[in-house]
Short mmCIF file of C-alpha atoms and ligand atoms in Angstrom, two decimals:
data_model
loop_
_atom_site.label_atom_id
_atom_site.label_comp_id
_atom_site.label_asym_id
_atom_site.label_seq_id
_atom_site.Cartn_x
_atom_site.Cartn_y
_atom_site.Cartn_z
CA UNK A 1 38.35 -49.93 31.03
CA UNK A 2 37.35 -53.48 32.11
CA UNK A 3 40.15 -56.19 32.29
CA UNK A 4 39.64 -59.91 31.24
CA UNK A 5 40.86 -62.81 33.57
CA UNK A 6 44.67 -62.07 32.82
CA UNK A 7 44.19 -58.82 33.28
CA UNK A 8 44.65 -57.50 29.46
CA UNK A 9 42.06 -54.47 28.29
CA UNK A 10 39.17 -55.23 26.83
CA UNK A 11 36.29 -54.05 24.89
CA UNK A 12 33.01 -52.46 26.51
CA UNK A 13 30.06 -51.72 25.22
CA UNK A 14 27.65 -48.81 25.33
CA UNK A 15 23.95 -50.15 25.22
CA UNK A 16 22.71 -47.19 24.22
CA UNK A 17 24.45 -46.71 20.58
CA UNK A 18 24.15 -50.96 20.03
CA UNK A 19 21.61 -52.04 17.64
CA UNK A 20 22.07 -55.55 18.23
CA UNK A 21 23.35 -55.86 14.26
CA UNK A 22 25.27 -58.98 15.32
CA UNK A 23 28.37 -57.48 13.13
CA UNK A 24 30.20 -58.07 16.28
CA UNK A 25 29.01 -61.40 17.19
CA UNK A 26 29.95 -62.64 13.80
CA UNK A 27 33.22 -61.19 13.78
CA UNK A 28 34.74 -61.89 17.73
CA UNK A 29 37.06 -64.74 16.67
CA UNK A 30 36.70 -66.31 20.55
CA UNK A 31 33.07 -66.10 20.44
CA UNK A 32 32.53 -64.15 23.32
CA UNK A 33 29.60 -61.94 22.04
CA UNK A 34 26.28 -62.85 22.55
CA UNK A 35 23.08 -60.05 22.16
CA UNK A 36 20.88 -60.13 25.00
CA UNK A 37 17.32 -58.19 25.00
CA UNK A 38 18.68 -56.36 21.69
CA UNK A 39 22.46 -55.29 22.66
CA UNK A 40 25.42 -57.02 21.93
CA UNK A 41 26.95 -58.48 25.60
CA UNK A 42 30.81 -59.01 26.15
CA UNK A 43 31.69 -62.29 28.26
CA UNK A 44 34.79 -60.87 30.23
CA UNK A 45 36.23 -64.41 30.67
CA UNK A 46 36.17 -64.99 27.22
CA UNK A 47 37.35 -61.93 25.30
CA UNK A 48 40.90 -61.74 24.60
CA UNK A 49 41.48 -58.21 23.25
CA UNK A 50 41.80 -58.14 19.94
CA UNK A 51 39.18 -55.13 18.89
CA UNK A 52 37.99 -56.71 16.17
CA UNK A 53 34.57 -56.31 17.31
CA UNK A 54 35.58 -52.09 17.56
CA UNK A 55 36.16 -52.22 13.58
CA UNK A 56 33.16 -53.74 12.21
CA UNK A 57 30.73 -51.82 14.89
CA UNK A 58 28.51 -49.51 12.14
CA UNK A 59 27.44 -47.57 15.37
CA UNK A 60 30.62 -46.93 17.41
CA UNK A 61 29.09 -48.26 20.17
CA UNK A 62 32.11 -50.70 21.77
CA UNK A 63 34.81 -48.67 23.52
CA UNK A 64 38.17 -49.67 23.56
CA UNK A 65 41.38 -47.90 24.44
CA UNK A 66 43.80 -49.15 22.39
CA UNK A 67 44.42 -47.01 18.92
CA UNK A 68 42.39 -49.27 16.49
CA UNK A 69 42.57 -47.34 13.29
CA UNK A 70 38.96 -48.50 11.27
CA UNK A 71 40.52 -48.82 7.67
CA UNK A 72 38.67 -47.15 5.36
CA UNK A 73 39.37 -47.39 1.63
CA UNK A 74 39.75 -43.35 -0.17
CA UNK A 75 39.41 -43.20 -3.94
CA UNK A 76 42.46 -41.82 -4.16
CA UNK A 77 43.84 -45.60 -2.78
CA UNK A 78 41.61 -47.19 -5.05
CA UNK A 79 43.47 -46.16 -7.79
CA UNK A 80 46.74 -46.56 -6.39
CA UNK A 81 45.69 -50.11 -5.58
CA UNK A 82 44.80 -50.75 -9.11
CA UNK A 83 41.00 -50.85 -8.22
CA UNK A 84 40.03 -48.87 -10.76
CA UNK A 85 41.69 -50.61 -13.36
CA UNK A 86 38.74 -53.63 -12.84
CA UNK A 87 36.00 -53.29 -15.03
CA UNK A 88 33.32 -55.01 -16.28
CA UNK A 89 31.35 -58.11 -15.76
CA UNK A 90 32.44 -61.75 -15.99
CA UNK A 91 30.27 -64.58 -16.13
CA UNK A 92 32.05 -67.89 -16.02
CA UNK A 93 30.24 -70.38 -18.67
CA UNK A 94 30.09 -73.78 -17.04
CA UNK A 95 30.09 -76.69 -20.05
CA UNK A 96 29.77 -80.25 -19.27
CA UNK A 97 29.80 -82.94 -22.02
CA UNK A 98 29.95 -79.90 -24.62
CA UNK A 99 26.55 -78.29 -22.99
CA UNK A 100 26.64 -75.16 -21.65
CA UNK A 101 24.76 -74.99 -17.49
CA UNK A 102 21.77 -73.10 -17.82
CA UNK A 103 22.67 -71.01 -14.79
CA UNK A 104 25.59 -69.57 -16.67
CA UNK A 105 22.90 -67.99 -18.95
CA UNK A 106 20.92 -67.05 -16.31
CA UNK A 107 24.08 -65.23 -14.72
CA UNK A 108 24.78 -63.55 -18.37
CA UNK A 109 20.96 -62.03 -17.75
CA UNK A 110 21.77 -60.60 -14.25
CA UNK A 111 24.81 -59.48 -15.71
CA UNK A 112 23.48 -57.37 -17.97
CA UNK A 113 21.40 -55.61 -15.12
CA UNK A 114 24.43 -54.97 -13.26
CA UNK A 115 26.57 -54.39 -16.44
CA UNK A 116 23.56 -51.29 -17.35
CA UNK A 117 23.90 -50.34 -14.05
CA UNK A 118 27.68 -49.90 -13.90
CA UNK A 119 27.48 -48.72 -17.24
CA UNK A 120 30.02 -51.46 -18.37
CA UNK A 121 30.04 -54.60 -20.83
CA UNK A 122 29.68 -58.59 -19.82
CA UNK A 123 31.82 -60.84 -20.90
CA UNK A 124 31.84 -64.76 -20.69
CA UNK A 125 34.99 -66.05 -19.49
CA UNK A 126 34.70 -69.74 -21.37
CA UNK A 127 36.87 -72.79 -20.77
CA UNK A 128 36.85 -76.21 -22.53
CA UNK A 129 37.83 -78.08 -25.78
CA UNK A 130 36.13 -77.43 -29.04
CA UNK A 131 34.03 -75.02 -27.46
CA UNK A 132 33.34 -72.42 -30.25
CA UNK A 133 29.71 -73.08 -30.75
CA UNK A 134 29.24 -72.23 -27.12
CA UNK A 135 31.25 -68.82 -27.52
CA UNK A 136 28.73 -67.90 -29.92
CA UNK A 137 25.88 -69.19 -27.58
CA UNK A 138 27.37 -66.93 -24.87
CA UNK A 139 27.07 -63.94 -27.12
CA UNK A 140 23.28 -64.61 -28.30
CA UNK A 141 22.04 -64.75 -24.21
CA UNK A 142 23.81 -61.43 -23.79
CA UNK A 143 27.58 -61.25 -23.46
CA UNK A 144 29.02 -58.61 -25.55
CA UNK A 145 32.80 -60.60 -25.87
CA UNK A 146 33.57 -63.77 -24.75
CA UNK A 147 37.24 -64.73 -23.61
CA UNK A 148 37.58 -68.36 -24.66
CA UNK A 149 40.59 -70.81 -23.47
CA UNK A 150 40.46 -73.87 -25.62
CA UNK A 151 43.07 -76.87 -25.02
CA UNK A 152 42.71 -80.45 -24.75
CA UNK A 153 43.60 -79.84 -21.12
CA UNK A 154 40.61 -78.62 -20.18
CA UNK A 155 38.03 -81.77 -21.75
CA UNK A 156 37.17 -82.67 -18.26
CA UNK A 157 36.61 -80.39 -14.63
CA UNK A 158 40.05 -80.55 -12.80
CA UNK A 159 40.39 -77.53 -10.00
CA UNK A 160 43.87 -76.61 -10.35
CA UNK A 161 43.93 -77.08 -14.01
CA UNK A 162 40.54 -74.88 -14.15
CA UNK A 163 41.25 -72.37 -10.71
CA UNK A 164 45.22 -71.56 -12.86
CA UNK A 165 43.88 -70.80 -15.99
CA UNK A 166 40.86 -68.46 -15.41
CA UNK A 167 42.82 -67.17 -12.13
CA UNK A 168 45.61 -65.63 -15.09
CA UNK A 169 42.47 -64.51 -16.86
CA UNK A 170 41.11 -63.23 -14.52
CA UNK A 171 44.73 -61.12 -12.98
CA UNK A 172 44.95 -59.76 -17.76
CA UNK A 173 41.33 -59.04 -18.25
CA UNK A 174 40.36 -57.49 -14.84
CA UNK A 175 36.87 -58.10 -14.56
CA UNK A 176 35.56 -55.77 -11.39
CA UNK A 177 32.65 -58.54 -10.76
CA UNK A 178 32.78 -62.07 -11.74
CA UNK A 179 29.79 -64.67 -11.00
CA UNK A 180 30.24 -68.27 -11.47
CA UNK A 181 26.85 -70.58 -11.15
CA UNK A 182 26.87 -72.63 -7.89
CA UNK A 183 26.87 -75.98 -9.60
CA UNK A 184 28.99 -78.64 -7.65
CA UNK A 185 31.97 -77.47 -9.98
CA UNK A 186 31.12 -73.73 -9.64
CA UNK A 187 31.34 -74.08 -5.63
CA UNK A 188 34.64 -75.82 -6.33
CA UNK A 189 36.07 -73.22 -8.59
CA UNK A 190 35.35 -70.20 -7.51
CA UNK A 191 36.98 -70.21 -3.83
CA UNK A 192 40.18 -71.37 -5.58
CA UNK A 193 40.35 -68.35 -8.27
CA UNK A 194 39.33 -66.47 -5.13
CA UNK A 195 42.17 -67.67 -2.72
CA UNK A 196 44.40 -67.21 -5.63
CA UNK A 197 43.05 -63.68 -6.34
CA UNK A 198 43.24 -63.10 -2.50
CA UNK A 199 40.17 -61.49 -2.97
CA UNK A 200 36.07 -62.07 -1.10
CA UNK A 201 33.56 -64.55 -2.69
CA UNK A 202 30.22 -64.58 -1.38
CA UNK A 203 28.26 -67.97 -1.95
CA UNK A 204 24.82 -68.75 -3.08
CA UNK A 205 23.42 -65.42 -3.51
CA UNK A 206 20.07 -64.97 -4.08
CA UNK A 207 19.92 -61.78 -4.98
CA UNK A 208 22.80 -59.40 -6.84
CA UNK A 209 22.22 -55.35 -7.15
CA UNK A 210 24.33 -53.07 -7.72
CA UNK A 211 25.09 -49.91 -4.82
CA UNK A 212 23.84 -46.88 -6.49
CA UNK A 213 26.25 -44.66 -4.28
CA UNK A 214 29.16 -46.63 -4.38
CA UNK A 215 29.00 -48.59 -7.41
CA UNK A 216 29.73 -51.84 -5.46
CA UNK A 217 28.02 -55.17 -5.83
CA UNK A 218 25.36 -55.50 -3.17
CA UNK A 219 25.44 -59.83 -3.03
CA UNK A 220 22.51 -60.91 -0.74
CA UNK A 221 22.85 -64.27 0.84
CA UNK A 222 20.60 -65.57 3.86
CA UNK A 223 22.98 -65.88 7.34
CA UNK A 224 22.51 -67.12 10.66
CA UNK A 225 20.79 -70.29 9.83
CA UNK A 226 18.67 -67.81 7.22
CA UNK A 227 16.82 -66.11 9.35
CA UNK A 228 18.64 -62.90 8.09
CA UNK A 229 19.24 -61.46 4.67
CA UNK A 230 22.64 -60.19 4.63
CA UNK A 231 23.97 -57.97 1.98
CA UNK A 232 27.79 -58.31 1.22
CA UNK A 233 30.05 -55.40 -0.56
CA UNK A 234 33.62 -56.41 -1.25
CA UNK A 235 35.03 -52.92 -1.22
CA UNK A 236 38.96 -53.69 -0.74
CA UNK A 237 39.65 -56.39 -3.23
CA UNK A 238 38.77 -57.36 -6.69
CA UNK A 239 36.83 -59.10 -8.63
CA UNK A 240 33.84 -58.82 -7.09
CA UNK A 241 32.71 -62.61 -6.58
CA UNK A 242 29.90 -64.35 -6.13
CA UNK A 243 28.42 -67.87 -6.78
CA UNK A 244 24.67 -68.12 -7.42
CA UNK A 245 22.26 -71.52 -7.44
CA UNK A 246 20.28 -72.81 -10.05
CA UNK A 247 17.00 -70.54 -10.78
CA UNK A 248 17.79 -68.22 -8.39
CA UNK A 249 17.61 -65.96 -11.83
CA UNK A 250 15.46 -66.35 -14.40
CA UNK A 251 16.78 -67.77 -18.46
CA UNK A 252 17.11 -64.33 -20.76
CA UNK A 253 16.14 -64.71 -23.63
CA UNK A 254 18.29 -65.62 -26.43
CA UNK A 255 18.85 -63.42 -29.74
CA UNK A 256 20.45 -64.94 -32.36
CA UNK A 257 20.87 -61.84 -34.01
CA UNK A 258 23.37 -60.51 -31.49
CA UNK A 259 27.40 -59.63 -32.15
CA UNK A 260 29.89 -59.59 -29.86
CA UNK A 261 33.46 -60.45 -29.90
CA UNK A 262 34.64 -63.48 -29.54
CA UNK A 263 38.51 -63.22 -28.14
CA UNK A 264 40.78 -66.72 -28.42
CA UNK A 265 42.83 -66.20 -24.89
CA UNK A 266 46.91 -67.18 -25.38
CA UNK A 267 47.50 -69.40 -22.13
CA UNK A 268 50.42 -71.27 -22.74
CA UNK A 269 51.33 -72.29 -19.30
CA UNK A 270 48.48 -75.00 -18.59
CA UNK A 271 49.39 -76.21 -15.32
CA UNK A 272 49.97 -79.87 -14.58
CA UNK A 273 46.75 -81.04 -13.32
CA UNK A 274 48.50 -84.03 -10.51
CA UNK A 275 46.07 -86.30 -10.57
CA UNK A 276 45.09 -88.86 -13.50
CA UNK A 277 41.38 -89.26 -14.95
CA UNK A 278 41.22 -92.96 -15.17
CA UNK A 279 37.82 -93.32 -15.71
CA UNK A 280 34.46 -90.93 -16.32
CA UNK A 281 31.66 -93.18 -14.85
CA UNK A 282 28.59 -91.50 -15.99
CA UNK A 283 25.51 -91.55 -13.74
CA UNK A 284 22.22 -93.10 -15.27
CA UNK A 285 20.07 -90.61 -14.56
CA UNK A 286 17.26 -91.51 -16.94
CA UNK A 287 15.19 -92.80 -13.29
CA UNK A 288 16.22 -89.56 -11.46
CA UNK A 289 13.94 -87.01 -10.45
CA UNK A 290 15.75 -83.41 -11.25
CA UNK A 291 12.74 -81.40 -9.47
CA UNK A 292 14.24 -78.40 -10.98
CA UNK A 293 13.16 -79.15 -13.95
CA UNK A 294 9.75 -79.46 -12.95
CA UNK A 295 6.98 -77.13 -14.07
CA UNK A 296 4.30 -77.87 -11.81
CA UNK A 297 5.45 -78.62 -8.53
CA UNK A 298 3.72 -80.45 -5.76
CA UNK A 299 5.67 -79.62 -2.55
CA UNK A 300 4.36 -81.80 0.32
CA UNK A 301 5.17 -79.81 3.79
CA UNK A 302 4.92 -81.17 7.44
CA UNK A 303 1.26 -80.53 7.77
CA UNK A 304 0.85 -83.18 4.80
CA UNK A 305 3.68 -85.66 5.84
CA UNK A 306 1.28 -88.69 6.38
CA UNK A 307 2.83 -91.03 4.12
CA UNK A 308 -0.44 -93.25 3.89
CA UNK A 309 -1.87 -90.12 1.93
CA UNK A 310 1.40 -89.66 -0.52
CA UNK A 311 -0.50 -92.05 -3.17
CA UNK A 312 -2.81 -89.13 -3.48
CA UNK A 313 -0.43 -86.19 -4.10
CA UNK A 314 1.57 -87.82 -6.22
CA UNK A 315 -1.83 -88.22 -8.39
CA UNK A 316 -2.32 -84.80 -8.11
CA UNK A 317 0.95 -84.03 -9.06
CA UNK A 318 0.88 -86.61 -12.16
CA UNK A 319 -2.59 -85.00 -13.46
CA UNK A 320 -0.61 -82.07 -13.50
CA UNK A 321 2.18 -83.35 -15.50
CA UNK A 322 4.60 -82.48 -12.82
CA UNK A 323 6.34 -83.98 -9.63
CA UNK A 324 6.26 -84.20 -6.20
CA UNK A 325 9.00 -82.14 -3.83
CA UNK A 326 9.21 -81.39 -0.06
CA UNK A 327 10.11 -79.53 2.64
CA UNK A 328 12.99 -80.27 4.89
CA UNK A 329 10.95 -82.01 7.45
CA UNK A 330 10.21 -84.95 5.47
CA UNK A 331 13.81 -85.32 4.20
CA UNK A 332 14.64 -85.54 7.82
CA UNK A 333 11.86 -87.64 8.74
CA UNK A 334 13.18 -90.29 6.09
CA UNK A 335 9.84 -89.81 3.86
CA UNK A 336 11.32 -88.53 0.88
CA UNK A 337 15.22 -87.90 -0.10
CA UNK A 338 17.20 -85.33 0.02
CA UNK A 339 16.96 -84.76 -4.10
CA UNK A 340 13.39 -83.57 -3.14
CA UNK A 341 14.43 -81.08 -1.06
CA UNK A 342 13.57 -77.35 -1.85
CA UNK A 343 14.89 -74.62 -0.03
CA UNK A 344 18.69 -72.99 1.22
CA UNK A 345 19.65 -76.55 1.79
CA UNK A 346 17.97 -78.15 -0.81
CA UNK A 347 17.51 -76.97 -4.20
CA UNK A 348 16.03 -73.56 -5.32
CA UNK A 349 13.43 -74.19 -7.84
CA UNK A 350 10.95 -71.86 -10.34
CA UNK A 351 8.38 -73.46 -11.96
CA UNK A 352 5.53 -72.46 -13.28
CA UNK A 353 3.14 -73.86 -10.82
CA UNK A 354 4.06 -74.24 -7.23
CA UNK A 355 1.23 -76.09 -4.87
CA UNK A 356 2.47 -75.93 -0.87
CA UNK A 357 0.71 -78.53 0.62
CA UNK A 358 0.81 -77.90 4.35
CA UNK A 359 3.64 -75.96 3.54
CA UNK A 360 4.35 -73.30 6.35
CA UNK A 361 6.65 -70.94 4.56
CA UNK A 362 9.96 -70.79 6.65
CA UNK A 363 12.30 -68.15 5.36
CA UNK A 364 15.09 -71.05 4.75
CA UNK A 365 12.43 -72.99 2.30
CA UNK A 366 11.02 -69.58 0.46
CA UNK A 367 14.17 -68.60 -0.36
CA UNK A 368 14.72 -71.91 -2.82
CA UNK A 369 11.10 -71.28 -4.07
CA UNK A 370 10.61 -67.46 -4.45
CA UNK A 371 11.15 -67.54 -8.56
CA UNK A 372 7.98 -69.94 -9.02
CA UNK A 373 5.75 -68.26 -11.41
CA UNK A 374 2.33 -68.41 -9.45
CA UNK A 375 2.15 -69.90 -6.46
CA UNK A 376 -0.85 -71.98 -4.71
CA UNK A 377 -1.49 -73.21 -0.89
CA UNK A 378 -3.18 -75.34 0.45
CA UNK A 379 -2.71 -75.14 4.16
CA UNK A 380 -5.16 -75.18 7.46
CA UNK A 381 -4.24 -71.75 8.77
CA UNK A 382 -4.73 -68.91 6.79
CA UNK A 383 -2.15 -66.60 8.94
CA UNK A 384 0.36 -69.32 7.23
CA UNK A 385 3.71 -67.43 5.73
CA UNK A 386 3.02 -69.11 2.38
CA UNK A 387 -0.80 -68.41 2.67
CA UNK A 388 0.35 -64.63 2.55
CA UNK A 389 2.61 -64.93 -0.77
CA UNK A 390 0.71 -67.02 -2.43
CA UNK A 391 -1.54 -65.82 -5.47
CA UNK A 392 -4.23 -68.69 -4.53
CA UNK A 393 -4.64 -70.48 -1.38
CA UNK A 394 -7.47 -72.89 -0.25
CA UNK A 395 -7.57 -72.82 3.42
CA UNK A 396 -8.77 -75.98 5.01
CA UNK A 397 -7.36 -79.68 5.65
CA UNK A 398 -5.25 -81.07 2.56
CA UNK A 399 -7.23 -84.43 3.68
CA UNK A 400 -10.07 -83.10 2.11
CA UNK A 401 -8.91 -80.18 -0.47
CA UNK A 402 -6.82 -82.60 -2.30
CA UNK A 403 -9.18 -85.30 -3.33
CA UNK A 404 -11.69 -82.34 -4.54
CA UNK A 405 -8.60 -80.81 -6.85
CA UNK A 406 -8.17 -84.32 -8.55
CA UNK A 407 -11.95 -85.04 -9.21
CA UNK A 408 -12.19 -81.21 -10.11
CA UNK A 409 -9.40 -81.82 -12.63
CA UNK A 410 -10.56 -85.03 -13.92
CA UNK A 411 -13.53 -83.70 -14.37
CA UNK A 412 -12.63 -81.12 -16.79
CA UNK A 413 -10.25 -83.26 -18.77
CA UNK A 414 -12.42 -86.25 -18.66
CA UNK A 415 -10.31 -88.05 -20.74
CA UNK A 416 -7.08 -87.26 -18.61
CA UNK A 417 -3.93 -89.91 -18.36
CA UNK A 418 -2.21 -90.00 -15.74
CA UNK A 419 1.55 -90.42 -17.07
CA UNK A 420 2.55 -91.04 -13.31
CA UNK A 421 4.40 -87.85 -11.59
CA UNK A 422 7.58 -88.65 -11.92
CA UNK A 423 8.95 -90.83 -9.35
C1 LIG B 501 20.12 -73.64 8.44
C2 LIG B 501 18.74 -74.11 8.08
C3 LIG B 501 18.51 -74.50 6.78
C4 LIG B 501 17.23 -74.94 6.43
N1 LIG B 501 17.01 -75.32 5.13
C5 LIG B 501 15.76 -75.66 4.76
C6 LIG B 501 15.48 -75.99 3.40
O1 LIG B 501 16.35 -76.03 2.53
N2 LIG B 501 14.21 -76.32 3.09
C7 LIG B 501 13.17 -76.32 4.00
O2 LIG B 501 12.03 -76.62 3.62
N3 LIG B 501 13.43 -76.03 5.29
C8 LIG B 501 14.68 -75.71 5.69
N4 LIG B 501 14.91 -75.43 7.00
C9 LIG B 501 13.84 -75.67 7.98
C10 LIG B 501 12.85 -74.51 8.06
O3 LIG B 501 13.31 -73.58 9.01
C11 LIG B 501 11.45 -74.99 8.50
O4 LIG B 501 11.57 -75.67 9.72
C12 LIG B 501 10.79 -75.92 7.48
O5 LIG B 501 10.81 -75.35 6.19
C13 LIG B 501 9.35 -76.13 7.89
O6 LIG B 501 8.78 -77.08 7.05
P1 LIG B 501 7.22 -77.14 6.84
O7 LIG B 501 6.71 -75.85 6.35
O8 LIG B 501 6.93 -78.35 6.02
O9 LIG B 501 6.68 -77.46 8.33
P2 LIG B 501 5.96 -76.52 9.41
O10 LIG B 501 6.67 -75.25 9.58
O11 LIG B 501 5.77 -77.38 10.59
O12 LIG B 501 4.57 -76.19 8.72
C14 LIG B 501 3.54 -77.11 8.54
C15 LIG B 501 2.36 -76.36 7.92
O13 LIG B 501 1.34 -77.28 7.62
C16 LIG B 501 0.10 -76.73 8.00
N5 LIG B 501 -0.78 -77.87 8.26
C17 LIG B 501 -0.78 -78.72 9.31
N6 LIG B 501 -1.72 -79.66 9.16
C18 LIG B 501 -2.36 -79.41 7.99
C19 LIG B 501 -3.41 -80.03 7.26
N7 LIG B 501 -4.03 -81.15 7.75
N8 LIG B 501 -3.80 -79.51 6.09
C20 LIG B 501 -3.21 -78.39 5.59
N9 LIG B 501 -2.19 -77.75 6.23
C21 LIG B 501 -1.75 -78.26 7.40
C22 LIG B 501 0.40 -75.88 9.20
O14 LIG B 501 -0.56 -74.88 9.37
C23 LIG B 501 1.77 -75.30 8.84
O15 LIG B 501 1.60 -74.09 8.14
C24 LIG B 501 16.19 -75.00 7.40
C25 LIG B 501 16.44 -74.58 8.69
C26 LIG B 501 17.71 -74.15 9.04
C27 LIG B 501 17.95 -73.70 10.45
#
């Protein structure tokens, strides 16, 4: 068994079982795991012994000496735990200035895939003041009950005041998944019901499934810098939780016509919230761009970053009646801002209409773009990533493709205004 500098035991592994999943490399708390030509490599130096690398290894392949016992959860624990006793799923409904998000609905629709799938119910888990219209809301996109806390405490956002109160929900109603939209608040929320729940939140999914084995939620999120999918189970603890962005799924619709239940949750012990609200300044946002709101999109990519041509897309986007957006390039570059921004690190979008303009199609900016209804390129090499999901493409220079759009279009609405893409 190799020896690290002082001598203690450490791991080795067996090149031949690796598959260079990286389970290891994300997991070695002294980051001393690096994969070389496809197999995971231990840095002697560095490793310290712990065999935390020997537990998540799906393939046995890293040897180690020491008893590490690989815990592995039997039904028979599950109940013991109180697992089983989780079921259903929770949506958290997000309301700001008495208006429900629009990514809480969208959560209520995936929810009802996974709820079919588990063969269970949804149910909104609802927090505000005077928020009874909303219950009823939550019931016409698709929850079948809706759990509803309403005080004057909870009129504005505070985390504790919020993370207490739907954390005791949460611990009485047992919901075995719970998503929460990754608004600002949402991100804010949901890892302090999780540290209070002591149980695993995975962030900005974009995609949620359930495991048709296990019955676990499968929560895919991109990793290492995106350039991986990862798919998360949370098999030990519950809820289930995950945040998900914006569009990411698409508005159910609503039925009116729905029942459900509407339950009035007793929470008498509102915690102190110890800090003051002074002030609400609100933002004007009248000027502001949201480009998720957009239905035509013009996306303007590194291949189209010449700013002394940006008078010229933003025509193209105005004939359209939509805006312009960008790629992370030109964010960087200082071009546009950061509200522009599509992608993992900028904002997922769907519109109807999404033009790449010299738009490569990096996994980190698809995955903020993949729900646009039909999707158009214009780029100069046809092997392009977008080129290939695209359901239209022109393949040339933008230089020249763009101008021949906007006389194209003007020419068959001749008596066009251009309202200005919003700026
Ligand atoms: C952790 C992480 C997060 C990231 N997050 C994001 C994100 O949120 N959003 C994002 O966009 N990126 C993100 N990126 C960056 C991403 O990896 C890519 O680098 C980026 O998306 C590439 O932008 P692009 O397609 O505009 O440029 P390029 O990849 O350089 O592509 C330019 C394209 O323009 C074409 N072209 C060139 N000239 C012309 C012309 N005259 N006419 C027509 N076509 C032309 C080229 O053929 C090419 O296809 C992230 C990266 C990391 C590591």
């Amino acid at each position: 068994m190799p020896k690290n500098s002082e001598g203690k035991d450490i791991a080795e592994v067996n090149p031949k079982k690796c598959s260079g999943c990286q389970a290891c490399v994300g997991e070695c708390p002294v980051g001393c795991i690096d994969i070389e030509d496809g197999v995971a490599k231990i840095t002697a130096e560095k490793c310290i012994g712990c065999g935390k690398c020997v537990m998540v290894c799906p393939s046995d392949a890293i040897l180690f000496d020491k008893p590490i016992k690989k815990k592995v959860v039997k039904p028979a624990e599950f109940v013991e735990s109180g697992i089983a006793a989780y079921k259903g799923v929770a949506v958290f409904i997000e309301v700001k200035d008495g208006v429900a998000a629009d990514v809480s609905w969208e959560l209520v629709g995936k929810g009802r895939e996974l709820a079919h799938k588990l063969n269970t119910n949804v149910m909104g888990f609802l927090v505000g003041h005077n928020v009874k219209s909303i219950a009823a809301e939550a019931i016409s996109y698709g929850c079948d009950s809706v759990y509803v806390l309403d005080n004057s405490a909870f009129e504005t956002y505070v985390s504790r005041v919020y993370g207490a109160a739907l954390t005791e929900l949460c611990r009485q109603v047992k919901p075995e998944v719970f998503l929460i939209g990754a608004s600002s608040l949402g991100r804010d929320l949901s890892s302090v019901i999780a540290t209070q729940l002591q149980t695993g939140l995975t962030a900005d999914c974009t995609g949620l499934d359930v495991d048709p084995q296990e019955k676990l939620l499968m929560m895919t999120r991109p990793t290492f810098g995106g350039n991986i999918m990862a798919t998360i189970y949370c098999r030990n603890h519950r809820p289930q939780m995950s945040t998900v962005r914006p569009k990411v799924f698409k508005m159910p619709k609503r039925d009116p016509a729905r029942t459900g239940e509407i339950i009035p949750f007793k929470y008498d012990n509102v915690v102190e919230p110890l800090i003051e609200i002074l002030e609400t300044i609100k933002m004007d946002t009248a000027n502001l761009v949201d480009i998720t709101h957009s239905q035509v999109l013009v996306v303007v990519g590194k291949g189209a970053c010449d700013s002394k041509n940006f008078q010229m897309l933003e025509e193209l986007a105005a004939l359209l009646g939509g805006s312009v957006a960008c790629s992370r390039p030109l964010v960087e570059a200082g071009l546009l801002p950061y509200v522009r921004q599509v992608g993992q690190t900028g904002k997922t979008v769907a519109p109807k209409l999404y033009i790449g303009i010299g738009v490569s199609g990096a996994v980190q900016h698809m995955v903020g773009m993949q729900g646009s209804e039909k999707v158009m390129a214009i780029n100069n090499d046809k092997n392009a990533q977008m080129v290939q999901v695209a359901d239209y493409s022109i393949i040339g220079d933008y230089v020249k493709v763009v101008p021949e759009l906007i006389k194209g279009l003007k020419a068959r609405i001749p008596n066009i205004q251009t309202q200005g893409a919003q700026q």
